[in-house]
PDB file of C-alpha atoms in Angstrom:
ATOM      1  CA  MET A   1     109.403  96.441 -50.716  1.00 93.00           C
ATOM      2  CA  VAL A   2     106.702  98.244 -50.299  1.00 96.00           C
ATOM      3  CA  LEU A   3     106.364  99.777 -46.896  1.00 96.00           C
ATOM      4  CA  TYR A   4     103.512 101.510 -45.532  1.00 97.00           C
ATOM      5  CA  PHE A   5     101.837 103.052 -42.362  1.00 97.00           C
ATOM      6  CA  SER A   6      97.795 103.951 -43.153  1.00 96.00           C
ATOM      7  CA  GLY A   7      94.821 104.835 -40.452  1.00 95.00           C
ATOM      8  CA  THR A   8      91.818 104.509 -42.585  1.00 94.00           C
ATOM      9  CA  GLY A   9      93.441 103.139 -45.654  1.00 95.00           C
ATOM     10  CA  ASN A  10      94.447 105.986 -48.081  1.00 96.00           C
ATOM     11  CA  SER A  11      98.271 104.847 -48.134  1.00 97.00           C
ATOM     12  CA  GLN A  12      97.412 101.246 -47.575  1.00 96.00           C
ATOM     13  CA  PHE A  13      94.956 101.358 -50.956  1.00 95.00           C
ATOM     14  CA  ALA A  14      98.467 103.425 -52.935  1.00 96.00           C
ATOM     15  CA  ALA A  15     101.377 100.352 -51.627  1.00 96.00           C
ATOM     16  CA  VAL A  16      98.869  97.331 -52.673  1.00 94.00           C
ATOM     17  CA  ARG A  17      98.561  99.414 -55.174  1.00 94.00           C
ATOM     18  CA  LEU A  18     101.833 100.509 -56.905  1.00 95.00           C
ATOM     19  CA  ALA A  19     103.605  96.955 -55.205  1.00 93.00           C
ATOM     20  CA  GLY A  20     101.276  95.288 -58.607  1.00 93.00           C
ATOM     21  CA  LEU A  21     102.031  97.637 -60.436  1.00 93.00           C
ATOM     22  CA  ILE A  22     106.176  97.568 -59.706  1.00 90.00           C
ATOM     23  CA  GLY A  23     105.905  93.309 -59.838  1.00 81.00           C
ATOM     24  CA  ASP A  24     107.139  91.004 -57.331  1.00 67.00           C
ATOM     25  CA  GLY A  25     106.840  93.974 -55.055  1.00 70.00           C
ATOM     26  CA  GLU A  26     106.699  93.245 -51.098  1.00 86.00           C
ATOM     27  CA  VAL A  27     103.684  94.871 -49.288  1.00 92.00           C
ATOM     28  CA  VAL A  28     105.033  95.170 -45.518  1.00 93.00           C
ATOM     29  CA  SER A  29     102.504  96.271 -43.211  1.00 94.00           C
ATOM     30  CA  ILE A  30     104.973  99.412 -40.399  1.00 96.00           C
ATOM     31  CA  ASN A  31     101.345  99.703 -38.717  1.00 95.00           C
ATOM     32  CA  ARG A  32     101.895  95.825 -37.695  1.00 93.00           C
ATOM     33  CA  TYR A  33     105.922  96.274 -36.515  1.00 93.00           C
ATOM     34  CA  MET A  34     104.300  99.176 -34.435  1.00 94.00           C
ATOM     35  CA  LYS A  35     101.715  97.709 -33.205  1.00 92.00           C
ATOM     36  CA  GLU A  36     103.899  94.502 -31.273  1.00 90.00           C
ATOM     37  CA  GLY A  37     106.947  97.624 -30.741  1.00 88.00           C
ATOM     38  CA  LYS A  38     110.420  94.993 -31.206  1.00 84.00           C
ATOM     39  CA  GLN A  39     112.461  96.083 -32.924  1.00 85.00           C
ATOM     40  CA  THR A  40     112.788  95.627 -36.447  1.00 90.00           C
ATOM     41  CA  VAL A  41     115.139  93.468 -38.786  1.00 94.00           C
ATOM     42  CA  ILE A  42     113.532  94.959 -42.753  1.00 93.00           C
ATOM     43  CA  ARG A  43     115.836  92.499 -45.093  1.00 93.00           C
ATOM     44  CA  SER A  44     115.453  93.610 -49.256  1.00 92.00           C
ATOM     45  CA  GLY A  45     117.511  93.576 -51.717  1.00 91.00           C
ATOM     46  CA  ARG A  46     115.467  96.427 -53.866  1.00 92.00           C
ATOM     47  CA  PRO A  47     114.442  99.868 -53.486  1.00 95.00           C
ATOM     48  CA  LEU A  48     112.718 100.694 -50.239  1.00 96.00           C
ATOM     49  CA  VAL A  49     109.856 102.586 -51.020  1.00 97.00           C
ATOM     50  CA  PHE A  50     107.274 104.462 -47.461  1.00 98.00           C
ATOM     51  CA  VAL A  51     104.378 105.149 -48.475  1.00 98.00           C
ATOM     52  CA  ALA A  52     101.999 107.401 -45.335  1.00 98.00           C
ATOM     53  CA  PRO A  53     100.114 109.996 -45.021  1.00 97.00           C
ATOM     54  CA  THR A  54     100.626 113.670 -44.546  1.00 96.00           C
ATOM     55  CA  TYR A  55     100.606 114.729 -41.494  1.00 96.00           C
ATOM     56  CA  CYS A  56     101.096 118.452 -41.524  1.00 93.00           C
ATOM     57  CA  TRP A  57     102.753 118.041 -44.814  1.00 94.00           C
ATOM     58  CA  ARG A  58     105.284 115.964 -43.377  1.00 95.00           C
ATOM     59  CA  LEU A  59     106.056 112.976 -42.740  1.00 97.00           C
ATOM     60  CA  PRO A  60     104.575 111.083 -39.548  1.00 97.00           C
ATOM     61  CA  LYS A  61     106.672 111.583 -36.608  1.00 97.00           C
ATOM     62  CA  VAL A  62     105.495 108.069 -35.827  1.00 97.00           C
ATOM     63  CA  VAL A  63     106.880 106.945 -39.263  1.00 98.00           C
ATOM     64  CA  GLU A  64     110.298 108.793 -38.860  1.00 97.00           C
ATOM     65  CA  ARG A  65     110.335 107.239 -35.968  1.00 97.00           C
ATOM     66  CA  TRP A  66     109.931 103.495 -36.531  1.00 97.00           C
ATOM     67  CA  ILE A  67     112.140 104.811 -39.760  1.00 97.00           C
ATOM     68  CA  MET A  68     114.794 105.629 -37.086  1.00 97.00           C
ATOM     69  CA  ASP A  69     114.228 102.477 -35.154  1.00 96.00           C
ATOM     70  CA  THR A  70     114.710 100.221 -37.398  1.00 96.00           C
ATOM     71  CA  GLN A  71     117.745  98.329 -39.356  1.00 96.00           C
ATOM     72  CA  PHE A  72     117.951  97.833 -43.089  1.00 96.00           C
ATOM     73  CA  GLU A  73     119.191  95.983 -43.922  1.00 95.00           C
ATOM     74  CA  GLY A  74     120.830  95.130 -48.543  1.00 94.00           C
ATOM     75  CA  ALA A  75     118.999  98.569 -49.840  1.00 92.00           C
ATOM     76  CA  GLN A  76     119.591 101.916 -48.687  1.00 95.00           C
ATOM     77  CA  ASP A  77     117.546 103.979 -51.784  1.00 97.00           C
ATOM     78  CA  ALA A  78     114.366 105.644 -50.365  1.00 98.00           C
ATOM     79  CA  TYR A  79     111.468 106.417 -51.728  1.00 98.00           C
ATOM     80  CA  PHE A  80     108.716 107.909 -50.025  1.00 98.00           C
ATOM     81  CA  ILE A  81     105.215 108.350 -51.534  1.00 97.00           C
ATOM     82  CA  LEU A  82     102.981 110.455 -49.179  1.00 98.00           C
ATOM     83  CA  THR A  83      98.980 110.686 -49.420  1.00 97.00           C
ATOM     84  CA  CYS A  84      97.072 113.460 -48.785  1.00 95.00           C
ATOM     85  CA  GLY A  85      93.988 115.466 -48.998  1.00 93.00           C
ATOM     86  CA  GLY A  86      95.715 118.784 -51.136  1.00 89.00           C
ATOM     87  CA  ASN A  87      99.365 119.174 -51.026  1.00 91.00           C
ATOM     88  CA  CYS A  88     102.331 117.908 -49.119  1.00 93.00           C
ATOM     89  CA  GLY A  89     104.534 121.373 -48.804  1.00 93.00           C
ATOM     90  CA  ASN A  90     108.084 120.888 -48.126  1.00 95.00           C
ATOM     91  CA  ALA A  91     107.703 117.483 -47.253  1.00 96.00           C
ATOM     92  CA  ALA A  92     110.478 116.304 -49.359  1.00 96.00           C
ATOM     93  CA  HIS A  93     113.199 118.494 -47.170  1.00 96.00           C
ATOM     94  CA  TYR A  94     112.363 116.391 -44.304  1.00 97.00           C
ATOM     95  CA  ALA A  95     111.803 113.458 -46.137  1.00 97.00           C
ATOM     96  CA  LYS A  96     116.087 113.808 -47.194  1.00 97.00           C
ATOM     97  CA  LYS A  97     116.968 115.100 -44.278  1.00 97.00           C
ATOM     98  CA  LEU A  98     115.945 111.738 -42.553  1.00 98.00           C
ATOM     99  CA  CYS A  99     117.508 109.709 -44.609  1.00 98.00           C
ATOM    100  CA  VAL A 100     120.798 111.067 -44.423  1.00 97.00           C
ATOM    101  CA  LYS A 101     120.314 110.664 -40.784  1.00 97.00           C
ATOM    102  CA  LYS A 102     120.222 107.577 -41.311  1.00 97.00           C
ATOM    103  CA  GLY A 103     121.819 106.101 -43.898  1.00 96.00           C
ATOM    104  CA  LEU A 104     119.695 106.139 -46.733  1.00 97.00           C
ATOM    105  CA  ARG A 105     120.096 107.327 -49.310  1.00 97.00           C
ATOM    106  CA  PHE A 106     116.744 109.108 -50.754  1.00 98.00           C
ATOM    107  CA  CYS A 107     115.086 109.508 -54.091  1.00 97.00           C
ATOM    108  CA  GLY A 108     112.699 111.547 -54.121  1.00 97.00           C
ATOM    109  CA  LEU A 109     109.306 112.019 -52.561  1.00 97.00           C
ATOM    110  CA  ALA A 110     106.205 112.809 -54.848  1.00 96.00           C
ATOM    111  CA  PRO A 111     102.221 113.346 -53.228  1.00 96.00           C
ATOM    112  CA  VAL A 112      99.454 111.274 -54.475  1.00 97.00           C
ATOM    113  CA  VAL A 113      95.726 112.614 -53.624  1.00 97.00           C
ATOM    114  CA  MET A 114      93.575 111.083 -51.745  1.00 96.00           C
ATOM    115  CA  PRO A 115      89.776 111.386 -50.041  1.00 95.00           C
ATOM    116  CA  GLU A 116      90.348 113.701 -47.083  1.00 94.00           C
ATOM    117  CA  ASN A 117      90.287 111.601 -43.874  1.00 92.00           C
ATOM    118  CA  TYR A 118      91.021 113.740 -41.377  1.00 92.00           C
ATOM    119  CA  LEU A 119      87.333 114.970 -39.602  1.00 88.00           C
ATOM    120  CA  ALA A 120      88.824 116.165 -36.696  1.00 87.00           C
ATOM    121  CA  LEU A 121      89.831 119.087 -38.012  1.00 87.00           C
ATOM    122  CA  PHE A 122      88.162 118.886 -41.945  1.00 89.00           C
ATOM    123  CA  PRO A 123      84.845 118.414 -43.799  1.00 89.00           C
ATOM    124  CA  THR A 124      85.494 114.450 -44.994  1.00 91.00           C
ATOM    125  CA  PRO A 125      83.867 113.600 -48.674  1.00 92.00           C
ATOM    126  CA  ASP A 126      80.886 111.236 -49.184  1.00 91.00           C
ATOM    127  CA  ALA A 127      81.345 108.150 -50.692  1.00 90.00           C
ATOM    128  CA  ALA A 128      81.159 109.045 -54.148  1.00 93.00           C
ATOM    129  CA  GLU A 129      83.204 111.825 -53.994  1.00 94.00           C
ATOM    130  CA  CYS A 130      85.869 109.542 -52.482  1.00 93.00           C
ATOM    131  CA  GLN A 131      84.989 107.710 -55.080  1.00 94.00           C
ATOM    132  CA  THR A 132      86.019 109.922 -57.992  1.00 96.00           C
ATOM    133  CA  VAL A 133      88.986 110.562 -56.031  1.00 96.00           C
ATOM    134  CA  MET A 134      90.138 107.739 -56.108  1.00 95.00           C
ATOM    135  CA  ALA A 135      89.755 106.546 -59.516  1.00 96.00           C
ATOM    136  CA  ARG A 136      92.022 109.904 -60.271  1.00 96.00           C
ATOM    137  CA  ALA A 137      95.204 108.132 -58.032  1.00 97.00           C
ATOM    138  CA  LEU A 138      95.147 105.623 -59.878  1.00 97.00           C
ATOM    139  CA  PRO A 139      96.660 106.991 -62.733  1.00 97.00           C
ATOM    140  CA  GLU A 140      99.604 108.474 -60.656  1.00 96.00           C
ATOM    141  CA  ILE A 141      99.909 105.947 -58.769  1.00 97.00           C
ATOM    142  CA  ALA A 142     101.199 104.194 -62.723  1.00 97.00           C
ATOM    143  CA  ALA A 143     103.408 106.662 -63.216  1.00 97.00           C
ATOM    144  CA  LEU A 144     105.353 106.931 -59.887  1.00 97.00           C
ATOM    145  CA  ALA A 145     105.776 103.007 -60.324  1.00 96.00           C
ATOM    146  CA  GLY A 146     107.208 103.624 -63.269  1.00 96.00           C
ATOM    147  CA  GLN A 147     109.513 105.830 -62.487  1.00 96.00           C
ATOM    148  CA  ILE A 148     110.468 103.464 -59.139  1.00 95.00           C
ATOM    149  CA  GLN A 149     110.676 100.730 -61.850  1.00 93.00           C
ATOM    150  CA  ALA A 150     113.156 102.668 -64.044  1.00 94.00           C
ATOM    151  CA  GLY A 151     115.445 103.371 -61.062  1.00 94.00           C
ATOM    152  CA  ASN A 152     114.605 107.333 -61.847  1.00 96.00           C
ATOM    153  CA  GLN A 153     114.204 110.385 -58.824  1.00 95.00           C
ATOM    154  CA  LEU A 154     110.904 111.512 -58.170  1.00 95.00           C
ATOM    155  CA  ALA A 155     110.159 114.881 -57.854  1.00 86.00           C
ATOM    156  CA  ALA A 156     107.427 116.493 -55.360  1.00 79.00           C
ATOM    157  CA  PRO A 157     106.505 120.755 -57.109  1.00 82.00           C
ATOM    158  CA  PRO A 158     108.565 122.542 -55.524  1.00 87.00           C
ATOM    159  CA  PRO A 159     107.261 123.734 -51.895  1.00 88.00           C
ATOM    160  CA  SER A 160     105.760 127.474 -52.137  1.00 91.00           C
ATOM    161  CA  LEU A 161     106.421 130.251 -48.831  1.00 93.00           C
ATOM    162  CA  ALA A 162     103.602 128.887 -47.604  1.00 92.00           C
ATOM    163  CA  GLY A 163     104.568 125.286 -48.412  1.00 91.00           C
ATOM    164  CA  ARG A 164     107.553 125.587 -46.471  1.00 93.00           C
ATOM    165  CA  LEU A 165     105.968 127.659 -43.050  1.00 94.00           C
ATOM    166  CA  GLU A 166     103.652 124.208 -43.202  1.00 92.00           C
ATOM    167  CA  SER A 167     105.920 122.179 -43.468  1.00 94.00           C
ATOM    168  CA  GLY A 168     109.015 124.162 -40.926  1.00 94.00           C
ATOM    169  CA  PRO A 169     107.226 125.900 -38.468  1.00 94.00           C
ATOM    170  CA  ALA A 170     103.485 125.167 -38.479  1.00 94.00           C
ATOM    171  CA  ASN A 171     104.149 121.692 -38.369  1.00 94.00           C
ATOM    172  CA  PRO A 172     105.415 121.554 -34.489  1.00 94.00           C
ATOM    173  CA  LEU A 173     103.207 123.786 -33.304  1.00 95.00           C
ATOM    174  CA  PHE A 174     100.412 121.520 -34.449  1.00 93.00           C
ATOM    175  CA  TYR A 175     101.696 119.011 -32.494  1.00 95.00           C
ATOM    176  CA  ALA A 176     101.634 120.931 -29.612  1.00 94.00           C
ATOM    177  CA  PHE A 177      97.767 122.169 -29.813  1.00 93.00           C
ATOM    178  CA  PHE A 178      96.116 119.901 -31.934  1.00 91.00           C
ATOM    179  CA  VAL A 179      98.143 116.218 -31.732  1.00 94.00           C
ATOM    180  CA  HIS A 180      95.846 114.311 -28.824  1.00 94.00           C
ATOM    181  CA  ASP A 181      93.248 111.777 -27.460  1.00 94.00           C
ATOM    182  CA  LYS A 182      91.550 113.937 -24.967  1.00 93.00           C
ATOM    183  CA  GLY A 183      88.545 115.019 -27.314  1.00 93.00           C
ATOM    184  CA  PHE A 184      87.459 111.226 -28.698  1.00 96.00           C
ATOM    185  CA  THR A 185      84.327 110.212 -26.311  1.00 95.00           C
ATOM    186  CA  VAL A 186      82.246 107.219 -27.289  1.00 96.00           C
ATOM    187  CA  SER A 187      78.200 106.960 -27.404  1.00 95.00           C
ATOM    188  CA  ASN A 188      76.450 103.902 -26.267  1.00 95.00           C
ATOM    189  CA  ARG A 189      75.980 103.342 -29.099  1.00 95.00           C
ATOM    190  CA  CYS A 190      79.726 101.394 -28.614  1.00 97.00           C
ATOM    191  CA  VAL A 191      78.774  97.476 -28.900  1.00 97.00           C
ATOM    192  CA  SER A 192      81.784  96.208 -27.796  1.00 97.00           C
ATOM    193  CA  CYS A 193      83.405  95.263 -30.615  1.00 96.00           C
ATOM    194  CA  GLY A 194      87.321  95.618 -30.091  1.00 96.00           C
ATOM    195  CA  LYS A 195      87.848  96.732 -33.113  1.00 95.00           C
ATOM    196  CA  CYS A 196      89.427  99.862 -32.248  1.00 96.00           C
ATOM    197  CA  ALA A 197      91.234  98.547 -30.065  1.00 96.00           C
ATOM    198  CA  TYR A 198      93.381  96.253 -32.693  1.00 95.00           C
ATOM    199  CA  ARG A 199      92.444  98.631 -35.372  1.00 94.00           C
ATOM    200  CA  CYS A 200      95.477 101.241 -32.846  1.00 96.00           C
ATOM    201  CA  PRO A 201      98.968 101.372 -34.640  1.00 95.00           C
ATOM    202  CA  LEU A 202     100.172 102.327 -30.890  1.00 96.00           C
ATOM    203  CA  GLY A 203      98.755  99.968 -28.840  1.00 95.00           C
ATOM    204  CA  ASN A 204      96.587 102.964 -27.720  1.00 97.00           C
ATOM    205  CA  ILE A 205      93.057 102.386 -27.111  1.00 97.00           C
ATOM    206  CA  LYS A 206      92.679  99.447 -24.559  1.00 97.00           C
ATOM    207  CA  ILE A 207      88.931  98.154 -23.828  1.00 97.00           C
ATOM    208  CA  THR A 208      87.956  98.565 -20.170  1.00 96.00           C
ATOM    209  CA  ASP A 209      84.721  97.947 -18.921  1.00 96.00           C
ATOM    210  CA  GLY A 210      83.483  97.329 -22.120  1.00 95.00           C
ATOM    211  CA  LYS A 211      84.099 100.540 -23.559  1.00 97.00           C
ATOM    212  CA  PRO A 212      87.244 102.504 -25.689  1.00 97.00           C
ATOM    213  CA  VAL A 213      90.185 104.306 -23.076  1.00 97.00           C
ATOM    214  CA  TRP A 214      92.430 106.284 -24.817  1.00 97.00           C
ATOM    215  CA  GLN A 215      95.882 105.629 -22.450  1.00 96.00           C
ATOM    216  CA  GLY A 216      97.317 108.826 -23.802  1.00 95.00           C
ATOM    217  CA  ASN A 217     100.595 108.328 -26.545  1.00 95.00           C
ATOM    218  CA  CYS A 218      97.835 109.228 -29.892  1.00 96.00           C
ATOM    219  CA  THR A 219      99.193 110.201 -33.173  1.00 96.00           C
ATOM    220  CA  HIS A 220      95.568 111.081 -34.861  1.00 96.00           C
ATOM    221  CA  CYS A 221      95.368 108.898 -37.637  1.00 96.00           C
ATOM    222  CA  MET A 222      91.222 108.268 -37.328  1.00 95.00           C
ATOM    223  CA  ALA A 223      91.334 104.511 -37.366  1.00 95.00           C
ATOM    224  CA  CYS A 224      89.148 104.152 -34.381  1.00 96.00           C
ATOM    225  CA  ILE A 225      86.648 106.708 -35.467  1.00 94.00           C
ATOM    226  CA  GLY A 226      86.550 105.871 -39.008  1.00 92.00           C
ATOM    227  CA  GLY A 227      86.486 102.283 -38.959  1.00 92.00           C
ATOM    228  CA  CYS A 228      84.084 101.977 -36.259  1.00 95.00           C
ATOM    229  CA  PRO A 229      81.341 100.270 -37.372  1.00 94.00           C
ATOM    230  CA  THR A 230      78.279 101.797 -35.385  1.00 95.00           C
ATOM    231  CA  GLY A 231      79.157 105.519 -35.918  1.00 93.00           C
ATOM    232  CA  ALA A 232      79.890 105.497 -31.378  1.00 95.00           C
ATOM    233  CA  ILE A 233      82.960 106.791 -31.787  1.00 96.00           C
ATOM    234  CA  ALA A 234      83.812 110.704 -31.919  1.00 94.00           C
ATOM    235  CA  TYR A 235      85.931 113.776 -31.782  1.00 94.00           C
ATOM    236  CA  LYS A 236      85.100 116.742 -29.557  1.00 91.00           C
ATOM    237  CA  THR A 237      81.811 117.965 -31.893  1.00 88.00           C
ATOM    238  CA  LYS A 238      84.366 118.515 -35.314  1.00 84.00           C
ATOM    239  CA  SER A 239      83.429 114.756 -36.351  1.00 86.00           C
ATOM    240  CA  GLN A 240      79.336 115.240 -35.682  1.00 83.00           C
ATOM    241  CA  GLY A 241      77.595 115.138 -39.861  1.00 83.00           C
ATOM    242  CA  ARG A 242      80.633 113.959 -41.410  1.00 87.00           C
ATOM    243  CA  ASN A 243      81.740 110.978 -43.248  1.00 88.00           C
ATOM    244  CA  GLN A 244      83.226 107.989 -41.567  1.00 88.00           C
ATOM    245  CA  TYR A 245      85.792 107.211 -44.015  1.00 88.00           C
ATOM    246  CA  TYR A 246      87.656 104.372 -43.597  1.00 91.00           C
ATOM    247  CA  ILE A 247      88.538 101.644 -46.468  1.00 92.00           C
ATOM    248  CA  MET A 248      91.841  99.372 -44.901  1.00 89.00           C
ATOM    249  CA  ASP A 249      91.191  95.961 -45.286  1.00 87.00           C
ATOM    250  CA  ASP A 250      93.078  93.903 -41.900  1.00 84.00           C
ATOM    251  CA  PRO A 251      95.764  97.228 -40.776  1.00 80.00           C
ATOM    252  CA  LEU A 252      97.866  94.513 -39.181  1.00 81.00           C
ATOM    253  CA  CYS A 253      97.941  91.565 -42.042  1.00 71.00           C
ATOM    254  CA  TRP A 254     100.051  92.762 -45.090  1.00 60.00           C
ATOM    255  CA  GLU A 255     103.541  91.201 -45.075  1.00 54.00           C
ATOM    256  CA  ASP A 256     105.860  90.106 -47.546  1.00 46.00           C
ATOM    257  CA  GLY A 257     103.172  90.156 -50.431  1.00 42.00           C
ATOM    258  CA  LYS A 258     100.605  88.319 -49.208  1.00 44.00           C
ATOM    259  CA  GLN A 259      97.035  88.712 -47.258  1.00 38.00           C
ATOM    260  CA  GLY A 260      97.536  87.025 -43.005  1.00 31.00           C
ATOM    261  CA  ARG A 261      98.886  86.456 -40.443  1.00 26.00           C
TER     262      ARG A 261
END
């Protein structure tokens, strides 16, 4: 069973292709369960494969919290695949600790490099470069699917000293100083379509008088700004001139390998 969390589509892209390569794999949207906010029971007779973006060189806190709050019945083997713009530091160490706390068997973690999408902090590639990066990711995903099918452990590259610091002390500082929704603004290009509110996995956006209003519970997934059809949403001045990266299908619809609810 492949369970994914995705803001702009990188992790959904990897999850759907991974499940197809593994064969008869279920694809489950963590976004949907987060949006519903209900206690969740996941039943699977096959290994669990968690696919998510890398947030400050670790699994996103919202995904860690969802795993801890979810009941898993049946298979307890857990693989982790983190999409990233460069590397995932020492994320494997923290994913293993999470598994120990949750009673899952840690079967390894591996990164998959995908286009940079964190336009609140970093430059995003143009469309042509995005296609090149995604094409390079396909054989990586295929190799990981083969390892999971064979029941092998996934091995992340050994973390450097910088990676240990990034995933360690830098991670809580990143959340404390950067991860909030105070910098989001909306211009008069907004057409009141409501897609930002629908796509937000945390239900953090309400439409008030036809405009999005952020409610203070943001994880910086970039779904609202990346997927805005008119480019009306910005993050401070940092997103200006940067490509709005969004390749996601409906973020709430993937379940049991089928699209649609």
